[in-house]
Short mmCIF file of C-alpha atoms in Angstrom, two decimals:
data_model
loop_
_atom_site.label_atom_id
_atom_site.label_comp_id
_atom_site.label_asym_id
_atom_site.label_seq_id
_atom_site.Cartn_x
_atom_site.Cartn_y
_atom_site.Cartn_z
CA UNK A 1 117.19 212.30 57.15
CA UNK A 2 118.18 208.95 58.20
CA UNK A 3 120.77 207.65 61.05
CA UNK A 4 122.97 205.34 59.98
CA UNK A 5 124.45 204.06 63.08
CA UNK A 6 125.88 201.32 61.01
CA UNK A 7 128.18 202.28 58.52
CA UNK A 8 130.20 200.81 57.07
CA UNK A 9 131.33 202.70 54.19
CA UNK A 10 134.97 203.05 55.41
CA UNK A 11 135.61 199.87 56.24
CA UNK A 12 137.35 197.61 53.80
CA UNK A 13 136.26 194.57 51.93
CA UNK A 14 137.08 191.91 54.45
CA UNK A 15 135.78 194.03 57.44
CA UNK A 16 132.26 194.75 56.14
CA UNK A 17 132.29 190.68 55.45
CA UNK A 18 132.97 190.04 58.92
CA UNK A 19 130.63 192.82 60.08
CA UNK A 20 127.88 191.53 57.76
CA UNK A 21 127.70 187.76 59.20
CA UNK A 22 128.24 189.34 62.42
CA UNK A 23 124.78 191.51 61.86
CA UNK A 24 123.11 188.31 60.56
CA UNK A 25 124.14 186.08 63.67
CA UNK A 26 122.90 188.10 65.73
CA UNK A 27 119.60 188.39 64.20
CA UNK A 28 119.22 184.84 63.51
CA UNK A 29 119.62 185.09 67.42
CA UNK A 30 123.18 183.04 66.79
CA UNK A 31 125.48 185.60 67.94
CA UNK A 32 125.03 185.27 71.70
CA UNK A 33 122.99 183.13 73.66
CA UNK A 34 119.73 184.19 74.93
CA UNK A 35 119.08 183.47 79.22
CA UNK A 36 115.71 181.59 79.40
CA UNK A 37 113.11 182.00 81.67
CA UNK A 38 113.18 179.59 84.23
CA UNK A 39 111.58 179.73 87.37
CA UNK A 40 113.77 180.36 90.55
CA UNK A 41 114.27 177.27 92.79
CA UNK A 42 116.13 177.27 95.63
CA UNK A 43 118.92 174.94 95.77
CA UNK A 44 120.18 172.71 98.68
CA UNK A 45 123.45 172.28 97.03
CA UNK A 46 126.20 173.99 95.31
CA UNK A 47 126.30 174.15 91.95
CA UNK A 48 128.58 171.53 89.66
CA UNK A 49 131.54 172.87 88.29
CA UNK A 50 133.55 171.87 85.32
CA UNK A 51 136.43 173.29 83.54
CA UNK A 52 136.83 172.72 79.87
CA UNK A 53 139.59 173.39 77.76
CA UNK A 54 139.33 173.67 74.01
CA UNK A 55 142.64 174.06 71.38
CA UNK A 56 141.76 177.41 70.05
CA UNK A 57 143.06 180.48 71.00
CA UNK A 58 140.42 183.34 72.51
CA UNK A 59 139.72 185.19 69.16
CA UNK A 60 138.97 181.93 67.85
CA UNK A 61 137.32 180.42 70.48
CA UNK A 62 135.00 182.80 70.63
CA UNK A 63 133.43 181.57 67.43
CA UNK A 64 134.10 177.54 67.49
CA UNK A 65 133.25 177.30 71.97
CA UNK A 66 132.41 180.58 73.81
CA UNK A 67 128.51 180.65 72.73
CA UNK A 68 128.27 177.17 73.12
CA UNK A 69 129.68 177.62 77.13
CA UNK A 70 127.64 180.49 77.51
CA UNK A 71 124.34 179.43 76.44
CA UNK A 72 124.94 176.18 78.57
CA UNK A 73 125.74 178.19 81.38
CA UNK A 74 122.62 180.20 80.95
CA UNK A 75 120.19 177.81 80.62
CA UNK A 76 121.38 175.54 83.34
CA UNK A 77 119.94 177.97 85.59
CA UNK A 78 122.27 177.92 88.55
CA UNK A 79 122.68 174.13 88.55
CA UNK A 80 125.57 173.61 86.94
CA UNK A 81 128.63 176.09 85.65
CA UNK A 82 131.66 175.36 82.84
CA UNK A 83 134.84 177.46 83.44
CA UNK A 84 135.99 177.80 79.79
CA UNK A 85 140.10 177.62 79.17
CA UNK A 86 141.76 178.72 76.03
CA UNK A 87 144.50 177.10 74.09
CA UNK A 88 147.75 176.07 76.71
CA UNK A 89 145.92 178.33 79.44
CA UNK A 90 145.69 175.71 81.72
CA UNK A 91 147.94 172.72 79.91
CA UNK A 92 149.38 172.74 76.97
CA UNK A 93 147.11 171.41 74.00
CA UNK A 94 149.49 168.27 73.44
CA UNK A 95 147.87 167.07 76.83
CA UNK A 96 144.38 168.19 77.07
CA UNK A 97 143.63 164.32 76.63
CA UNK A 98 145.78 163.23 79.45
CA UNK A 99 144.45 166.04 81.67
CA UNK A 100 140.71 165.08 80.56
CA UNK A 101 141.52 161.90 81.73
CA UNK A 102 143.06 161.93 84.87
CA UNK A 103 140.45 164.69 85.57
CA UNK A 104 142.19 167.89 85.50
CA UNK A 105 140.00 168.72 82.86
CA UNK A 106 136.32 167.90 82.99
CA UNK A 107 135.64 168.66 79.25
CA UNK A 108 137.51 169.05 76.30
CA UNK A 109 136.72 170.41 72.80
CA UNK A 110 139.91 169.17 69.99
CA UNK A 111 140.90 167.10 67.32
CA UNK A 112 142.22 163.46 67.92
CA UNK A 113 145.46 164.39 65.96
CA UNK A 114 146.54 167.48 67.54
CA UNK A 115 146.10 165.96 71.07
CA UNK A 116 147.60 162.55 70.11
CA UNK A 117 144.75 160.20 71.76
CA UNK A 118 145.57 157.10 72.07
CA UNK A 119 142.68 155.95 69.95
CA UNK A 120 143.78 153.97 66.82
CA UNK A 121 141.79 156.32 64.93
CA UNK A 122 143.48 159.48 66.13
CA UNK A 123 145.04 160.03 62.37
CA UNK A 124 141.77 160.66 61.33
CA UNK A 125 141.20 163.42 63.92
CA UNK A 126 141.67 167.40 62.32
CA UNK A 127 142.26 167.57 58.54
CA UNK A 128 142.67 164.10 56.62
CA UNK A 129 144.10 164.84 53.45
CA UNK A 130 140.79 165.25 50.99
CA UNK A 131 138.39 163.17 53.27
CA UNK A 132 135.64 165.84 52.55
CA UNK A 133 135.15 168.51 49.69
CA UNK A 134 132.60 170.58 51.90
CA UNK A 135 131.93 170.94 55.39
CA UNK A 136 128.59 168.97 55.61
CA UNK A 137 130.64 165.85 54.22
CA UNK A 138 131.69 165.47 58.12
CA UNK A 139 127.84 165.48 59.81
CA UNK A 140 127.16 163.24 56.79
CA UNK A 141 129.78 160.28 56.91
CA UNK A 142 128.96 160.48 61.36
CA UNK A 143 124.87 160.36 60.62
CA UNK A 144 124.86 158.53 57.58
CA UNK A 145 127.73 156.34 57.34
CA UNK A 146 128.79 155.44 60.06
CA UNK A 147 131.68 156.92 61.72
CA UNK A 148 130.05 157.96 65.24
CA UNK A 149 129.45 154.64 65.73
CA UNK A 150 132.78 154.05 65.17
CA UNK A 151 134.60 156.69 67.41
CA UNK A 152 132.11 155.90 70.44
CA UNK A 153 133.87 152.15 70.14
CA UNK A 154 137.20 153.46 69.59
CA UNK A 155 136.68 155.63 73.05
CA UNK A 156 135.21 152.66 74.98
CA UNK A 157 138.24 151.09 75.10
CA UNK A 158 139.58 154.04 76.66
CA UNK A 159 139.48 154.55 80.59
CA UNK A 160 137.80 157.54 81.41
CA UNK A 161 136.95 159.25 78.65
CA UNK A 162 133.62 159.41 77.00
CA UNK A 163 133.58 160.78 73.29
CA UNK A 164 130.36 163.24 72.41
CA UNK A 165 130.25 164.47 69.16
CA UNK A 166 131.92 165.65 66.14
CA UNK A 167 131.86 168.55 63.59
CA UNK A 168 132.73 170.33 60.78
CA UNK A 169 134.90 173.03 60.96
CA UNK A 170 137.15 175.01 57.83
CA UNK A 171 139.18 173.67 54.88
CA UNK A 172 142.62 173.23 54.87
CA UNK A 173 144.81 176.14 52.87
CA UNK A 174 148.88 176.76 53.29
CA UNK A 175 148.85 180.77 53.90
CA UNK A 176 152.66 182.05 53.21
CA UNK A 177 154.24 184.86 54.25
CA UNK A 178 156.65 185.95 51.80
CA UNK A 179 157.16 182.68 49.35
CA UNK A 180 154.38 182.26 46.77
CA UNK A 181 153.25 178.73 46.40
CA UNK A 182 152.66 178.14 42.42
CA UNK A 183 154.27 174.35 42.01
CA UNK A 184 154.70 171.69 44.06
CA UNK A 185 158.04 172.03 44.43
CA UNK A 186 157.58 175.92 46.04
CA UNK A 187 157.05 173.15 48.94
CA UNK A 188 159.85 171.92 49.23
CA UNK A 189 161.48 173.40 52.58
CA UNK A 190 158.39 175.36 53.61
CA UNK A 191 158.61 175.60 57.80
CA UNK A 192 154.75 175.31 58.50
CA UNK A 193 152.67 175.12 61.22
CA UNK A 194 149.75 172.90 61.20
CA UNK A 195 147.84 169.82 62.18
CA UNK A 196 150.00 166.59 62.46
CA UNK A 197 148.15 164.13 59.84
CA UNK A 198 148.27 167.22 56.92
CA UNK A 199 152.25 167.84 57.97
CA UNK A 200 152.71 164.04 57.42
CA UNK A 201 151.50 163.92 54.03
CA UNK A 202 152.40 167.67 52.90
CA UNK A 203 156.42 166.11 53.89
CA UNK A 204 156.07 164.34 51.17
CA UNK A 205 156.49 167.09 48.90
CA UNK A 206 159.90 168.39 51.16
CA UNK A 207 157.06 170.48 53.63
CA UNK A 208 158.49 171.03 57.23
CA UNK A 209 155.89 170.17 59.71
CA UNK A 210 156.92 172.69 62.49
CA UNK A 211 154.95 172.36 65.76
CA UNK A 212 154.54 175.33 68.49
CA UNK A 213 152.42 176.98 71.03
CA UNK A 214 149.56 178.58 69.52
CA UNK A 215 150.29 181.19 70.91
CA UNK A 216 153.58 181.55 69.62
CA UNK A 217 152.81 181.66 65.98
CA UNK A 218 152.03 185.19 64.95
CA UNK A 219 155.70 185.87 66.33
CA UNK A 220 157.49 183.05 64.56
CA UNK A 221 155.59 184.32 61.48
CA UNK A 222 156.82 187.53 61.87
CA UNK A 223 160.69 187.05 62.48
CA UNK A 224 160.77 184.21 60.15
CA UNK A 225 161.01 181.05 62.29
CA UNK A 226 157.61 179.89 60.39
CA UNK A 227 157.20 180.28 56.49
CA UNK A 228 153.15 179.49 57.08
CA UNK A 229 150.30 177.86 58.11
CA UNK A 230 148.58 174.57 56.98
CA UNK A 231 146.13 174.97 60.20
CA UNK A 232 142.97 176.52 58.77
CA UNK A 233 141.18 178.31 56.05
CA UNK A 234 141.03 181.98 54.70
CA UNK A 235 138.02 182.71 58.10
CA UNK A 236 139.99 181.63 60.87
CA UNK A 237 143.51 183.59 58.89
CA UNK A 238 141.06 186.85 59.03
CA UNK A 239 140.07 185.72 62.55
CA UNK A 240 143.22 185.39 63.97
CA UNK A 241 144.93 188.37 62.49
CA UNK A 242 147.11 185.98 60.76
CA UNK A 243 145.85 187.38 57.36
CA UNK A 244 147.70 190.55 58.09
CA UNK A 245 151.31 188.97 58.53
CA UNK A 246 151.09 186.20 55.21
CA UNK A 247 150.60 187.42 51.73
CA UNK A 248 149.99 184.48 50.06
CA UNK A 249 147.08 182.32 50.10
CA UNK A 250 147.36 179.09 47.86
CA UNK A 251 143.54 178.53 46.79
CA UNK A 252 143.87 174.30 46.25
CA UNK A 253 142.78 172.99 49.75
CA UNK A 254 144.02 169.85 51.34
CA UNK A 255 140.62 168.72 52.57
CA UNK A 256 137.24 170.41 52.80
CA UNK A 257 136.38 170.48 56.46
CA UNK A 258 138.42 169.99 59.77
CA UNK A 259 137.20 167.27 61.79
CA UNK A 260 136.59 168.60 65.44
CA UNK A 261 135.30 166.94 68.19
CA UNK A 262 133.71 167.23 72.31
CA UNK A 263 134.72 164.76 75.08
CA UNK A 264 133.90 164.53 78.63
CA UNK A 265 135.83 162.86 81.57
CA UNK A 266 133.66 160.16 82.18
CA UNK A 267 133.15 160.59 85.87
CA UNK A 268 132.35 164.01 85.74
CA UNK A 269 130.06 163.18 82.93
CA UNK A 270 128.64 160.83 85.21
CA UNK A 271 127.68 163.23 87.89
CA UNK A 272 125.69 165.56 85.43
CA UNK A 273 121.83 164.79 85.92
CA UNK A 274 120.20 163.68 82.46
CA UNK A 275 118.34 167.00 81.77
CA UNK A 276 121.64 169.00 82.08
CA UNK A 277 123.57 166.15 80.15
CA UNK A 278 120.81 166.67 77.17
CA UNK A 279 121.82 170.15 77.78
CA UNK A 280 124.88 170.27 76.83
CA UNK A 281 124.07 168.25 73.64
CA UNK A 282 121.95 170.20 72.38
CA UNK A 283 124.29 173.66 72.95
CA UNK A 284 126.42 171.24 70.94
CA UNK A 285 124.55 171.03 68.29
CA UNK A 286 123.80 174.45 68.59
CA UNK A 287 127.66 175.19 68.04
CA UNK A 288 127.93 172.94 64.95
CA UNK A 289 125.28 174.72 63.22
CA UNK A 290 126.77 178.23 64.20
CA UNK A 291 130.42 177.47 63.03
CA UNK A 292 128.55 176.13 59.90
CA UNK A 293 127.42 179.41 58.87
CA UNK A 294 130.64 180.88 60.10
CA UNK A 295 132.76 179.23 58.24
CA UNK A 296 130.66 178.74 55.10
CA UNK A 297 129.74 182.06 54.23
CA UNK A 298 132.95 183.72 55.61
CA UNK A 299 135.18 181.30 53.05
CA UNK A 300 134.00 181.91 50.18
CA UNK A 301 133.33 185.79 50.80
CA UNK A 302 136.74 185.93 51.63
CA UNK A 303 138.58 184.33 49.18
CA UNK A 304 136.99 186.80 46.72
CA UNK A 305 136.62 190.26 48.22
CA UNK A 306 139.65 189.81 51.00
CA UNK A 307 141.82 191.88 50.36
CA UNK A 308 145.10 191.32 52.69
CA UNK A 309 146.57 187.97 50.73
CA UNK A 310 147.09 187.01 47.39
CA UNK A 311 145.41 184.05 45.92
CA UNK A 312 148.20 181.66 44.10
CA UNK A 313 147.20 178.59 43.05
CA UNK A 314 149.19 174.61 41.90
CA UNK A 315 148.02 174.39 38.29
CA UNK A 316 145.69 171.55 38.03
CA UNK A 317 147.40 168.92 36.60
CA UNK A 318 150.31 169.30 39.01
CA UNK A 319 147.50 168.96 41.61
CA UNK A 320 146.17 165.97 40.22
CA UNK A 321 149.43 163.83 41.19
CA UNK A 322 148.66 165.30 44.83
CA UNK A 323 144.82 164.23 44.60
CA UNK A 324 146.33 160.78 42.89
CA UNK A 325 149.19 160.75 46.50
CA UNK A 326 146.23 161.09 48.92
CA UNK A 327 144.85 157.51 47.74
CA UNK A 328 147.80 155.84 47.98
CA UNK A 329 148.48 157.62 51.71
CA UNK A 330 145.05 156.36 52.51
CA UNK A 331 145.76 152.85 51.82
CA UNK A 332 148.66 153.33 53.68
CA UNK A 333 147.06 154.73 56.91
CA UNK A 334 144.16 151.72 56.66
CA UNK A 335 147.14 149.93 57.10
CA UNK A 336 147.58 150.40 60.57
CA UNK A 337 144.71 148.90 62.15
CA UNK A 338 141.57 147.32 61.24
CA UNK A 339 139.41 150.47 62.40
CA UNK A 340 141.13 152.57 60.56
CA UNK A 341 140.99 150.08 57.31
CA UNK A 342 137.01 150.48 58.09
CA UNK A 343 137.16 154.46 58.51
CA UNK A 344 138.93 154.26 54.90
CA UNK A 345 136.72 152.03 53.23
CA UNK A 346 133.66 154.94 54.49
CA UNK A 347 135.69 157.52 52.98
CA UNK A 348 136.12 156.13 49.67
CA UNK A 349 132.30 154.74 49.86
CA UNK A 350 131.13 158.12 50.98
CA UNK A 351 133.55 159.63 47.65
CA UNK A 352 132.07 156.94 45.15
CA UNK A 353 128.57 158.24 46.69
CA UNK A 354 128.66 161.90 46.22
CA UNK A 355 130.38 161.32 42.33
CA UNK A 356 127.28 159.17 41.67
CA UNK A 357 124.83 161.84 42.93
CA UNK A 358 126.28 164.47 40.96
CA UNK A 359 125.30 168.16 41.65
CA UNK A 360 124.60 170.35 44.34
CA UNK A 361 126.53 166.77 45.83
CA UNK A 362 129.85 166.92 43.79
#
């Protein structure tokens, strides 16, 4: 007779999902970091301390920062120690970049939107409306076409402030509580929270951009302040508990991937010796490739065996004219500055692209 000590028989669809990728994580040796073996040297100084603040809230930043903090702090063996800060814990998310800069903050992890830099890219920043179709668009269009080089120059202008790296995180769905979205016009007068550059070009179609504390929005969803969500996709709604307060899920997404991004006050940055500075690139790294997995197989997994929201969906040719409105609302956004005319031009290069190579591509 055999043990199970891992049932999972009574648990429903969307909890053996999570507890599946959970299981694999943590045998792929993702789950939680590892402390290396390093030999013990004793130190003539204290250690260096940073605080870093990222946007998410703690069930979510356990996924998209904790690991990443912790393995750092693990492997840096003493010499060096982050102090990780949820979403508003220390200031509210509207001025982690202010705080990173004057150096209340030593690190940040956010999007360029939701923390309005003053970057003329910043637009760009969280979701873009249709920028990507899948999450390794984002790593692609940095690597490949050039967009890191462009947001390192966009934060050299900046006092301060030294940008890292950027990643992909989840596509962008509306999640509803009680009003089914099947039209466009089941928009019109939505309250929704979400990103800034989405809410822009959602109003369009009579959406209500409504911005609060993160914290705040599981109790304006439930007495009816907030309609939904245009913040994340069907994961991070599971995640969050969010999944248990909306019933509707519309399945046409906004844009693919979330655009998310690490900076360092550039002092403090300047203090870290190279070896630790590699360090925390590479736990980086190591946290793009986790919340690719995350977020990839939790999507799709949930969209079809979740259980807690109904899928409705904008028949196609009604979406079309929304596809059709994103091109003219790029034009319109190139129109602001030079760089962001350039950031544009990579999007609709890196579109053409991916048409032209066909499948697995588009």
């Amino acid at each position: 007779m055999t043990n199970n000590t891992d049932d999972t028989s009574k648990m429903s669809p969307s909890e053996r999902i999570l507890a599946t990728r959970r299981k694999f994580l943590a045998s792929a040796g993702l789950a939680a970091p590892a402390a290396l073996a390093t030999p013990a040297i004793v130190r003539a100084q204290a250690p260096i301390r940073w605080r870093l603040q990222t946007y998410a809230g703690p069930s979510l930043g356990e996924h998209v920062i904790k690991r990443q903090v912790d393995a750092f702090n693990a492997a840096a063996n003493g010499e060096m120690e982050i102090e990780l800060y949820y979403a508003d814990q220390l200031v509210p998310t509207s001025e982690l970049f202010r705080a990173l800069q004057n150096g209340t903050l030593d690190a940040i992890q956010s999007d360029e939107a939701t923390m309005a830099a003053p970057v003329d890219i910043s637009v760009f920043g969280g979701y873009f409306p249709f920028a990507s179709r899948f999450s390794p668009d984002v790593g692609a269009m940095f690597m490949y076409y050039g967009l890191d080089e462009i947001w390192k120059e966009a934060y050299a202008d900046i006092e301060n402030v030294t940008y890292l790296s950027t990643g992909a995180w989840d596509p962008l769905h509306i999640f509803t509580v009680n009003k089914p979205i099947r039209s466009l016009a089941d928009l019109n007068g939505l309250r929704v929270f979400g990103v800034p550059t989405a809410g822009r070009f959602l109003s369009r179609y009579g959406l209500i951009p409504v911005t609060v504390p993160w914290d705040d929005v599981e109790v304006a969803l439930r007495t009816g302040d907030l309609d939904g969500v245009a913040w994340c996709g069907f994961t991070e709604m599971y995640a969050m508990g969010w999944a248990d307060i909306c019933k509707y899920a519309l399945a046409n997404s906004i844009t693919g991937a979330w655009f998310g991004s690490y900076y360092v006050n550039t002092q403090s940055w300047e203090k870290v010796p190279p070896h630790l500075q590699q360090l925390y690139r590479s736990t980086i790294d190591q946290s793009h490739y986790y919340r690719l997995i995350w977020y990839w197989g939790g999507e799709a997994k949930l969209r079809v065996e979740g259980e807690k929201m109904e899928l409705t969906e904008i028949p196609s040719q009604e979406w079309a004219q929304v596809v059709k409105d994103a091109q003219s609302f790029w034009d319109e956004v190139a129109q602001e500055s030079p760089r962001a005319a350039r950031v544009v031009e990579i999007f609709k290069k890196y579109a053409s692209d991916m048409e032209k190579a066909g499948y697995p591509y588009r």
